[in-house]
Amino acid sequence: MIDKYGQPNEFTNSLLVWHNNGPWERTIVHRDGVAHNFPRKHSDVLQQFIKYRVPVDKFDDLAAFDGSLYPDRTRGELSAKSDREEMNVLALNLADDIIRGKKTVEQARQYYDRAATLSLTGKSDPYISRMNFRSGTLPTADEDKQLKHKEIGNGGASEMEKEPGSENQ
C-alpha cells in the first residue's frame, strides 16, 4: 500500500490508515489478520471503505454473500476486508449487484470464486479491475431517528411511548 498510496496518514502498532486514497474513503492495513476461507484460505488484513448507503433490508444478503463486508448505516459506508485490493474491489462490485437485484447471493458467490481464480492466474475481470458503480455522489449517512418519549413524574424521567396493544408485553 505504501508503494501505491504513499505514507499512511495515521499509524499505530497494529494499524496503518490512509484517508481519501484513490477510490477509497479510507484504507486500513491491520497487523493482525482474520482467517477467512472464502473463496479460498487467506487472511483478511486489508480493509477499504467507500461511501455507500446500504438499504437495511440488504444487510443479511451481504452477510450471506461475504462475511468480510461491513455496512455502516450511520456513517453511510460499506467496507470490504480481504488480503488484496482487487479482491475488495470484486467484493464491493458484487455487493452492489446484490443490492440492485442484478445477482442473487449464490450467483455473486459463484462469480466471486471464478473471478478470484482468474486473478490468481494473472488474468483480469471487469469486476476486479475497477469499481463498476459510482460511490459517494449523494449523501449516504443515516443519522437515524430518536424514539418518541412521553414525560412522566419523578424528576423528568421518561417512558417510551408504547405501541397500541403493547400493554401486556
PDB file of C-alpha atoms in Angstrom:
ATOM      1  CA  MET A   1       0.000   0.000   0.000  1.00  0.00           C
ATOM      2  CA  ILE A   2       2.851   2.390   0.755  1.00  0.00           C
ATOM      3  CA  ASP A   3       4.226   1.897  -2.772  1.00  0.00           C
ATOM      4  CA  LYS A   4       0.822   2.720  -4.250  1.00  0.00           C
ATOM      5  CA  TYR A   5      -0.567   5.387  -1.885  1.00  0.00           C
ATOM      6  CA  GLY A   6       2.499   6.767  -0.106  1.00  0.00           C
ATOM      7  CA  GLN A   7       2.990   7.087   3.625  1.00  0.00           C
ATOM      8  CA  PRO A   8      -0.128   6.470   5.752  1.00  0.00           C
ATOM      9  CA  ASN A   9      -1.985   9.396   7.314  1.00  0.00           C
ATOM     10  CA  GLU A  10      -2.120   7.578  10.656  1.00  0.00           C
ATOM     11  CA  PHE A  11      -0.386   4.606  12.205  1.00  0.00           C
ATOM     12  CA  THR A  12      -0.366   2.645  15.430  1.00  0.00           C
ATOM     13  CA  ASN A  13       1.348  -0.564  16.491  1.00  0.00           C
ATOM     14  CA  SER A  14      -1.457  -2.530  14.852  1.00  0.00           C
ATOM     15  CA  LEU A  15      -2.827  -0.327  12.015  1.00  0.00           C
ATOM     16  CA  LEU A  16      -1.800   1.778   9.038  1.00  0.00           C
ATOM     17  CA  VAL A  17      -4.519   4.181   7.843  1.00  0.00           C
ATOM     18  CA  TRP A  18      -4.853   6.222   4.639  1.00  0.00           C
ATOM     19  CA  HIS A  19      -7.664   8.730   4.028  1.00  0.00           C
ATOM     20  CA  ASN A  20      -9.142   9.599   0.615  1.00  0.00           C
ATOM     21  CA  ASN A  21      -6.665   7.418  -1.262  1.00  0.00           C
ATOM     22  CA  GLY A  22      -7.678   6.541  -4.805  1.00  0.00           C
ATOM     23  CA  PRO A  23     -11.319   5.435  -4.904  1.00  0.00           C
ATOM     24  CA  TRP A  24     -11.319   4.824  -1.156  1.00  0.00           C
ATOM     25  CA  GLU A  25     -12.748   6.902   1.632  1.00  0.00           C
ATOM     26  CA  ARG A  26     -10.317   5.120   3.926  1.00  0.00           C
ATOM     27  CA  THR A  27      -7.879   2.200   3.774  1.00  0.00           C
ATOM     28  CA  ILE A  28      -6.696   0.298   6.834  1.00  0.00           C
ATOM     29  CA  VAL A  29      -3.968  -2.334   6.907  1.00  0.00           C
ATOM     30  CA  HIS A  30      -4.415  -4.457  10.036  1.00  0.00           C
ATOM     31  CA  ARG A  31      -1.361  -6.104  11.585  1.00  0.00           C
ATOM     32  CA  ASP A  32      -3.492  -8.942  12.903  1.00  0.00           C
ATOM     33  CA  GLY A  33      -5.409 -10.654  10.142  1.00  0.00           C
ATOM     34  CA  VAL A  34      -8.622 -12.622  10.422  1.00  0.00           C
ATOM     35  CA  ALA A  35      -8.676 -16.139   8.956  1.00  0.00           C
ATOM     36  CA  HIS A  36     -11.151 -16.395   6.083  1.00  0.00           C
ATOM     37  CA  ASN A  37     -11.811 -19.411   3.842  1.00  0.00           C
ATOM     38  CA  PHE A  38     -13.917 -17.826   1.076  1.00  0.00           C
ATOM     39  CA  PRO A  39     -13.239 -18.143  -1.793  1.00  0.00           C
ATOM     40  CA  ARG A  40     -10.050 -19.860  -0.614  1.00  0.00           C
ATOM     41  CA  LYS A  41      -7.968 -19.715   2.533  1.00  0.00           C
ATOM     42  CA  HIS A  42      -6.407 -16.298   3.216  1.00  0.00           C
ATOM     43  CA  SER A  43      -6.035 -13.718   5.970  1.00  0.00           C
ATOM     44  CA  ASP A  44      -8.182 -10.558   5.931  1.00  0.00           C
ATOM     45  CA  VAL A  45      -5.719  -7.731   6.612  1.00  0.00           C
ATOM     46  CA  LEU A  46      -6.711  -5.003   4.138  1.00  0.00           C
ATOM     47  CA  GLN A  47      -9.962  -3.128   4.813  1.00  0.00           C
ATOM     48  CA  GLN A  48     -11.166  -0.468   2.378  1.00  0.00           C
ATOM     49  CA  PHE A  49     -14.153   1.832   2.735  1.00  0.00           C
ATOM     50  CA  ILE A  50     -16.404   3.620   0.255  1.00  0.00           C
ATOM     51  CA  LYS A  51     -19.319   5.985   0.736  1.00  0.00           C
ATOM     52  CA  TYR A  52     -22.380   3.816   0.082  1.00  0.00           C
ATOM     53  CA  ARG A  53     -25.855   3.679   1.556  1.00  0.00           C
ATOM     54  CA  VAL A  54     -26.801   0.044   2.045  1.00  0.00           C
ATOM     55  CA  PRO A  55     -30.554  -0.455   2.471  1.00  0.00           C
ATOM     56  CA  VAL A  56     -31.226  -2.099   5.835  1.00  0.00           C
ATOM     57  CA  ASP A  57     -33.132  -4.935   4.172  1.00  0.00           C
ATOM     58  CA  LYS A  58     -29.936  -5.905   2.271  1.00  0.00           C
ATOM     59  CA  PHE A  59     -27.643  -6.306   5.311  1.00  0.00           C
ATOM     60  CA  ASP A  60     -28.454 -10.022   5.665  1.00  0.00           C
ATOM     61  CA  ASP A  61     -27.856 -10.667   1.957  1.00  0.00           C
ATOM     62  CA  LEU A  62     -24.433  -9.017   2.155  1.00  0.00           C
ATOM     63  CA  ALA A  63     -23.544 -11.069   5.241  1.00  0.00           C
ATOM     64  CA  ALA A  64     -24.636 -14.266   3.462  1.00  0.00           C
ATOM     65  CA  PHE A  65     -22.544 -13.337   0.416  1.00  0.00           C
ATOM     66  CA  ASP A  66     -19.315 -12.462   2.233  1.00  0.00           C
ATOM     67  CA  GLY A  67     -18.777 -12.164   5.979  1.00  0.00           C
ATOM     68  CA  SER A  68     -15.991  -9.658   5.343  1.00  0.00           C
ATOM     69  CA  LEU A  69     -18.324  -6.939   4.041  1.00  0.00           C
ATOM     70  CA  TYR A  70     -19.212  -4.355   6.673  1.00  0.00           C
ATOM     71  CA  PRO A  71     -22.081  -1.929   6.071  1.00  0.00           C
ATOM     72  CA  ASP A  72     -22.104   1.064   8.423  1.00  0.00           C
ATOM     73  CA  ARG A  73     -25.555   2.615   8.218  1.00  0.00           C
ATOM     74  CA  THR A  74     -24.818   5.630  10.409  1.00  0.00           C
ATOM     75  CA  ARG A  75     -21.636   6.681   8.588  1.00  0.00           C
ATOM     76  CA  GLY A  76     -23.039   5.706   5.203  1.00  0.00           C
ATOM     77  CA  GLU A  77     -20.102   3.480   4.374  1.00  0.00           C
ATOM     78  CA  LEU A  78     -19.509  -0.006   3.094  1.00  0.00           C
ATOM     79  CA  SER A  79     -16.160  -1.709   3.579  1.00  0.00           C
ATOM     80  CA  ALA A  80     -14.605  -4.899   2.317  1.00  0.00           C
ATOM     81  CA  LYS A  81     -11.792  -6.709   4.083  1.00  0.00           C
ATOM     82  CA  SER A  82      -9.564  -9.212   2.319  1.00  0.00           C
ATOM     83  CA  ASP A  83      -5.930  -9.913   1.550  1.00  0.00           C
ATOM     84  CA  ARG A  84      -5.668  -7.853  -1.659  1.00  0.00           C
ATOM     85  CA  GLU A  85      -7.126  -4.635  -3.006  1.00  0.00           C
ATOM     86  CA  GLU A  86      -8.512  -6.275  -6.143  1.00  0.00           C
ATOM     87  CA  MET A  87     -10.482  -8.732  -4.006  1.00  0.00           C
ATOM     88  CA  ASN A  88     -12.030  -5.782  -2.149  1.00  0.00           C
ATOM     89  CA  VAL A  89     -12.990  -4.194  -5.481  1.00  0.00           C
ATOM     90  CA  LEU A  90     -14.517  -7.506  -6.571  1.00  0.00           C
ATOM     91  CA  ALA A  91     -16.480  -7.903  -3.319  1.00  0.00           C
ATOM     92  CA  LEU A  92     -17.829  -4.339  -3.478  1.00  0.00           C
ATOM     93  CA  ASN A  93     -18.855  -4.664  -7.137  1.00  0.00           C
ATOM     94  CA  LEU A  94     -20.740  -7.852  -6.335  1.00  0.00           C
ATOM     95  CA  ALA A  95     -22.281  -6.269  -3.227  1.00  0.00           C
ATOM     96  CA  ASP A  96     -23.616  -3.503  -5.481  1.00  0.00           C
ATOM     97  CA  ASP A  97     -25.076  -6.144  -7.827  1.00  0.00           C
ATOM     98  CA  ILE A  98     -26.812  -7.866  -4.894  1.00  0.00           C
ATOM     99  CA  ILE A  99     -28.205  -4.588  -3.579  1.00  0.00           C
ATOM    100  CA  ARG A 100     -29.517  -3.607  -7.034  1.00  0.00           C
ATOM    101  CA  GLY A 101     -31.037  -7.055  -7.619  1.00  0.00           C
ATOM    102  CA  LYS A 102     -28.720  -7.914 -10.531  1.00  0.00           C
ATOM    103  CA  LYS A 103     -27.369 -11.028  -8.811  1.00  0.00           C
ATOM    104  CA  THR A 104     -28.560 -13.348  -6.072  1.00  0.00           C
ATOM    105  CA  VAL A 105     -26.262 -14.152  -3.163  1.00  0.00           C
ATOM    106  CA  GLU A 106     -25.429 -17.536  -4.697  1.00  0.00           C
ATOM    107  CA  GLN A 107     -24.748 -16.036  -8.142  1.00  0.00           C
ATOM    108  CA  ALA A 108     -22.450 -13.465  -6.542  1.00  0.00           C
ATOM    109  CA  ARG A 109     -20.556 -16.153  -4.598  1.00  0.00           C
ATOM    110  CA  GLN A 110     -20.078 -18.208  -7.768  1.00  0.00           C
ATOM    111  CA  TYR A 111     -18.894 -15.138  -9.701  1.00  0.00           C
ATOM    112  CA  TYR A 112     -16.508 -14.169  -6.890  1.00  0.00           C
ATOM    113  CA  ASP A 113     -14.976 -17.658  -6.900  1.00  0.00           C
ATOM    114  CA  ARG A 114     -14.457 -17.649 -10.688  1.00  0.00           C
ATOM    115  CA  ALA A 115     -13.027 -14.112 -10.778  1.00  0.00           C
ATOM    116  CA  ALA A 116     -10.694 -14.785  -7.834  1.00  0.00           C
ATOM    117  CA  THR A 117      -9.401 -17.902  -9.593  1.00  0.00           C
ATOM    118  CA  LEU A 118      -8.785 -15.872 -12.770  1.00  0.00           C
ATOM    119  CA  SER A 119      -6.913 -13.284 -10.727  1.00  0.00           C
ATOM    120  CA  LEU A 120      -4.563 -15.930  -9.346  1.00  0.00           C
ATOM    121  CA  THR A 121      -3.637 -16.948 -12.905  1.00  0.00           C
ATOM    122  CA  GLY A 122      -2.771 -13.347 -13.791  1.00  0.00           C
ATOM    123  CA  LYS A 123      -5.919 -12.755 -15.841  1.00  0.00           C
ATOM    124  CA  SER A 124      -8.270  -9.866 -15.223  1.00  0.00           C
ATOM    125  CA  ASP A 125     -12.005  -9.462 -14.893  1.00  0.00           C
ATOM    126  CA  PRO A 126     -14.048  -6.252 -15.171  1.00  0.00           C
ATOM    127  CA  TYR A 127     -15.248  -6.747 -11.590  1.00  0.00           C
ATOM    128  CA  ILE A 128     -11.639  -6.778 -10.328  1.00  0.00           C
ATOM    129  CA  SER A 129     -10.037  -4.023 -12.377  1.00  0.00           C
ATOM    130  CA  ARG A 130     -12.271  -1.100 -11.320  1.00  0.00           C
ATOM    131  CA  MET A 131     -15.429  -0.109  -9.483  1.00  0.00           C
ATOM    132  CA  ASN A 132     -18.419  -0.640 -11.766  1.00  0.00           C
ATOM    133  CA  PHE A 133     -20.556   1.917  -9.933  1.00  0.00           C
ATOM    134  CA  ARG A 134     -20.141   5.409  -8.531  1.00  0.00           C
ATOM    135  CA  SER A 135     -19.965   5.763  -4.782  1.00  0.00           C
ATOM    136  CA  GLY A 136     -20.450   8.779  -2.590  1.00  0.00           C
ATOM    137  CA  THR A 137     -22.109  11.013  -5.180  1.00  0.00           C
ATOM    138  CA  LEU A 138     -25.151  11.555  -2.930  1.00  0.00           C
ATOM    139  CA  PRO A 139     -25.389  11.842   0.857  1.00  0.00           C
ATOM    140  CA  THR A 140     -25.000   8.344   2.290  1.00  0.00           C
ATOM    141  CA  ALA A 141     -25.070   8.788   6.081  1.00  0.00           C
ATOM    142  CA  ASP A 142     -28.210   7.848   8.006  1.00  0.00           C
ATOM    143  CA  GLU A 143     -28.343   9.547  11.393  1.00  0.00           C
ATOM    144  CA  ASP A 144     -31.472   7.545  12.290  1.00  0.00           C
ATOM    145  CA  LYS A 145     -34.311   8.947  14.410  1.00  0.00           C
ATOM    146  CA  GLN A 146     -34.907   9.358  18.103  1.00  0.00           C
ATOM    147  CA  LEU A 147     -37.708   7.393  19.684  1.00  0.00           C
ATOM    148  CA  LYS A 148     -40.578   9.461  20.956  1.00  0.00           C
ATOM    149  CA  HIS A 149     -40.837   9.641  24.746  1.00  0.00           C
ATOM    150  CA  LYS A 150     -43.554  10.986  26.944  1.00  0.00           C
ATOM    151  CA  GLU A 151     -42.653  12.635  30.193  1.00  0.00           C
ATOM    152  CA  ILE A 152     -43.732  11.041  33.461  1.00  0.00           C
ATOM    153  CA  GLY A 153     -43.258  12.105  37.088  1.00  0.00           C
ATOM    154  CA  ASN A 154     -40.201  11.707  39.331  1.00  0.00           C
ATOM    155  CA  GLY A 155     -37.776  14.352  38.192  1.00  0.00           C
ATOM    156  CA  GLY A 156     -38.437  14.265  34.480  1.00  0.00           C
ATOM    157  CA  ALA A 157     -37.754  10.563  33.915  1.00  0.00           C
ATOM    158  CA  SER A 158     -39.352   9.398  30.691  1.00  0.00           C
ATOM    159  CA  GLU A 159     -41.009   6.258  29.494  1.00  0.00           C
ATOM    160  CA  MET A 160     -41.029   5.217  25.861  1.00  0.00           C
ATOM    161  CA  GLU A 161     -44.408   5.541  24.262  1.00  0.00           C
ATOM    162  CA  LYS A 162     -45.950   2.150  23.899  1.00  0.00           C
ATOM    163  CA  GLU A 163     -47.456   0.917  20.685  1.00  0.00           C
ATOM    164  CA  PRO A 164     -51.212   0.329  20.851  1.00  0.00           C
ATOM    165  CA  GLY A 165     -51.907  -3.136  22.191  1.00  0.00           C
ATOM    166  CA  SER A 166     -48.456  -3.496  23.761  1.00  0.00           C
ATOM    167  CA  GLU A 167     -49.612  -3.080  27.354  1.00  0.00           C
ATOM    168  CA  ASN A 168     -49.196  -6.800  28.065  1.00  0.00           C
ATOM    169  CA  GLN A 169     -45.714  -7.109  26.611  1.00  0.00           C
TER     170      GLN A 169
END
